[in-house]
Coordinates of N, CA and C in Angstrom, one line a residue:
X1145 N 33.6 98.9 101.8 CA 33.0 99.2 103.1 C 32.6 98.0 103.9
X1146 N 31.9 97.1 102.9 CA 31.7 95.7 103.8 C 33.0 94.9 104.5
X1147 N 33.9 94.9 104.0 CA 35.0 94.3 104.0 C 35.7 95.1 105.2
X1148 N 35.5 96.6 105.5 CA 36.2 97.0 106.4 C 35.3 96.5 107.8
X1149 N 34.1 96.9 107.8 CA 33.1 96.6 108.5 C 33.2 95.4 109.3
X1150 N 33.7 94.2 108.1 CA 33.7 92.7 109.1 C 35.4 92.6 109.3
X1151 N 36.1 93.2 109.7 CA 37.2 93.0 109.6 C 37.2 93.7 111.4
X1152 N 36.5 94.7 111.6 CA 36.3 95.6 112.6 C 35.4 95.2 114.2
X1153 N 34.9 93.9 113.0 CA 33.7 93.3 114.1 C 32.4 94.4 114.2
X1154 N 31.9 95.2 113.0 CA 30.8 95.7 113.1 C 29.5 95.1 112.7
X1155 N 30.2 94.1 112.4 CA 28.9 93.5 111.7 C 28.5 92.0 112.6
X1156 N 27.1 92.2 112.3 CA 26.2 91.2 113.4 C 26.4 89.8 113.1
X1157 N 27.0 88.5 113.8 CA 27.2 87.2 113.5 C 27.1 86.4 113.9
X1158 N 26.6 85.3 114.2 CA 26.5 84.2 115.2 C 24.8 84.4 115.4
X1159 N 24.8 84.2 117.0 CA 23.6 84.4 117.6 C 22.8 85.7 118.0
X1160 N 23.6 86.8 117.1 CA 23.5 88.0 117.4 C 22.7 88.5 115.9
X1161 N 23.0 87.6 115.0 CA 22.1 88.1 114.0 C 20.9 87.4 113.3
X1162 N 19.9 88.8 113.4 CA 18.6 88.6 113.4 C 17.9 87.1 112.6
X1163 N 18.7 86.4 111.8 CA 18.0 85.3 111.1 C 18.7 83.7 111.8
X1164 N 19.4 84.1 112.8 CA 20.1 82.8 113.6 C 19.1 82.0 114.0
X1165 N 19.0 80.8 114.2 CA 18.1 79.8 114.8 C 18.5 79.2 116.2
X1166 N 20.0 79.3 115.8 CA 21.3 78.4 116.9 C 21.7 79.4 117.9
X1167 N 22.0 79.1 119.0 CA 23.2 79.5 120.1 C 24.6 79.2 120.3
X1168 N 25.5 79.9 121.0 CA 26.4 79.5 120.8 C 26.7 78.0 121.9
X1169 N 26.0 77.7 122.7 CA 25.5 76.7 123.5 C 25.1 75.7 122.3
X1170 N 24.5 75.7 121.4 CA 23.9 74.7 120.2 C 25.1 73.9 119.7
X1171 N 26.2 75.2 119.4 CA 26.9 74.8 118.5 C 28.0 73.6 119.0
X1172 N 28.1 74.5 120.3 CA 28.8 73.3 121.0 C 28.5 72.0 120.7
X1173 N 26.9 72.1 121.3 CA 26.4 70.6 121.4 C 26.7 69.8 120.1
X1174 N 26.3 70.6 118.6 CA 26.5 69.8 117.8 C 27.6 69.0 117.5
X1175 N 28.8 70.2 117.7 CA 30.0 69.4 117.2 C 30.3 68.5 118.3
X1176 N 30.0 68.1 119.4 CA 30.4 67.5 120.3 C 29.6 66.3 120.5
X1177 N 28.0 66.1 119.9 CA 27.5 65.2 119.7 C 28.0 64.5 117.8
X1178 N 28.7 65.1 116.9 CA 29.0 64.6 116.4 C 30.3 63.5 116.5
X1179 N 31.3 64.7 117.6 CA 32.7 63.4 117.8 C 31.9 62.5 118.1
X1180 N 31.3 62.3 119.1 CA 30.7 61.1 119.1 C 30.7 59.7 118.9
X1181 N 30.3 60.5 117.4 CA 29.9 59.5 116.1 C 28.6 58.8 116.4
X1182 N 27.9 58.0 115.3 CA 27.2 57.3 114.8 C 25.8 58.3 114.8
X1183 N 26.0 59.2 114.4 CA 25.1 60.6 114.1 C 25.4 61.1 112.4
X1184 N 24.6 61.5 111.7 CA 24.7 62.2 110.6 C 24.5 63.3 110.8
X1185 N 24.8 64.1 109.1 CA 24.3 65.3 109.5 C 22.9 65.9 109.3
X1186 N 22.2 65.0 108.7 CA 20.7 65.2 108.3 C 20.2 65.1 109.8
X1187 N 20.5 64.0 110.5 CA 19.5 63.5 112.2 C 20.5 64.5 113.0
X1188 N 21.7 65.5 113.2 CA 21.7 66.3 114.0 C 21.0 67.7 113.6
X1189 N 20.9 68.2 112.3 CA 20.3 68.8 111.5 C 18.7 68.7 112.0
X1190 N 17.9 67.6 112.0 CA 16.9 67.6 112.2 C 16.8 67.8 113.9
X1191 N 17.6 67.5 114.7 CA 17.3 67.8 115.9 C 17.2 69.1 116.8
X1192 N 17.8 69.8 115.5 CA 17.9 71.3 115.8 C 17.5 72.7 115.0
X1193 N 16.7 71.8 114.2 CA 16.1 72.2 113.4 C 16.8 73.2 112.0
X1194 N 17.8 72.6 111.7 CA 18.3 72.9 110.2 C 19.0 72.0 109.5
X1195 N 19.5 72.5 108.1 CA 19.7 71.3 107.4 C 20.9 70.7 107.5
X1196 N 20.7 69.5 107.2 CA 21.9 69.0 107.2 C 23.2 69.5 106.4
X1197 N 23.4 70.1 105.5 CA 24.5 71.6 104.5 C 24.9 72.0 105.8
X1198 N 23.7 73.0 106.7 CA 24.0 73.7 107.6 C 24.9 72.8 108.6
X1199 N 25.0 71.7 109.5 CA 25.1 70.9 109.7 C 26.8 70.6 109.8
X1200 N 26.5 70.0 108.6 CA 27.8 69.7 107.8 C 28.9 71.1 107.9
X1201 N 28.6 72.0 107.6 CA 29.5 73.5 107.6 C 29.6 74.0 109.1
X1202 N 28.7 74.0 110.2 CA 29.1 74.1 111.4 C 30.1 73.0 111.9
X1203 N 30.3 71.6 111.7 CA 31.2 71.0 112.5 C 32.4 71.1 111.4
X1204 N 32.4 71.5 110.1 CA 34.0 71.5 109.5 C 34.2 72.8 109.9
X1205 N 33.4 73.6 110.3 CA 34.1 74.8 111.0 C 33.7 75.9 109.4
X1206 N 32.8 75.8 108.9 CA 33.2 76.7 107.5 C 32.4 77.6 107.8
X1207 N 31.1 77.5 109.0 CA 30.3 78.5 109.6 C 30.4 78.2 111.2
X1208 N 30.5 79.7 111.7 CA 30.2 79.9 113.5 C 32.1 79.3 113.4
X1209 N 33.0 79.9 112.7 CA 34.2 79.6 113.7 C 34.6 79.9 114.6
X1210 N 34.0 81.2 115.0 CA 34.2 81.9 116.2 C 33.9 81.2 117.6
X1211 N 33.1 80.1 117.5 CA 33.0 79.4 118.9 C 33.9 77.9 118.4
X1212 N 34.2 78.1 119.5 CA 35.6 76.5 120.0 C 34.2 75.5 120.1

C-alpha cells in the first residue's frame, strides 16, 4: 500500500510535510550557494539550520529531487 501511495503522489513530501524545516525556495538557495563553492556542508547546514548529512543529500539530489 505504501508503495502504491508514493507512486500516486498521495503521500506528503517536501515542504508539505509536517516535520520539514526547508522550503522549496531554501533548497534552491542551497544548491546554488554551494556551485559557488568555498562553502561546506556543515556552514550551509548550519545556516539553515540542519545537518550537514542533510546538507550533503539535498545537493547530490538523494533528498527533495523534485525541486530543480
Amino acid at each position: 500500500n505504501m508503495d502504491d501511495a508514493v507512486s500516486k503522489c498521495r503521500m506528503a513530501h517536501g515542504e508539505c510535510h509536517g516535520n520539514s524545516k526547508l522550503t522549496a525556495d531554501d533548497i534552491r538557495e542551497i544548491r546554488s550557494l554551494y556551485a559557488i563553492g568555498n562553502i561546506s556542508f556543515v556552514e550551509l547546514g548550519k545556516q539553515f539550520n540542519i545537518s550537514g548529512t542533510a546538507t550533503y543529500k539535498i545537493v547530490r539530489r538523494l533528498h527533495w529531487q523534485h525541486i530543480d
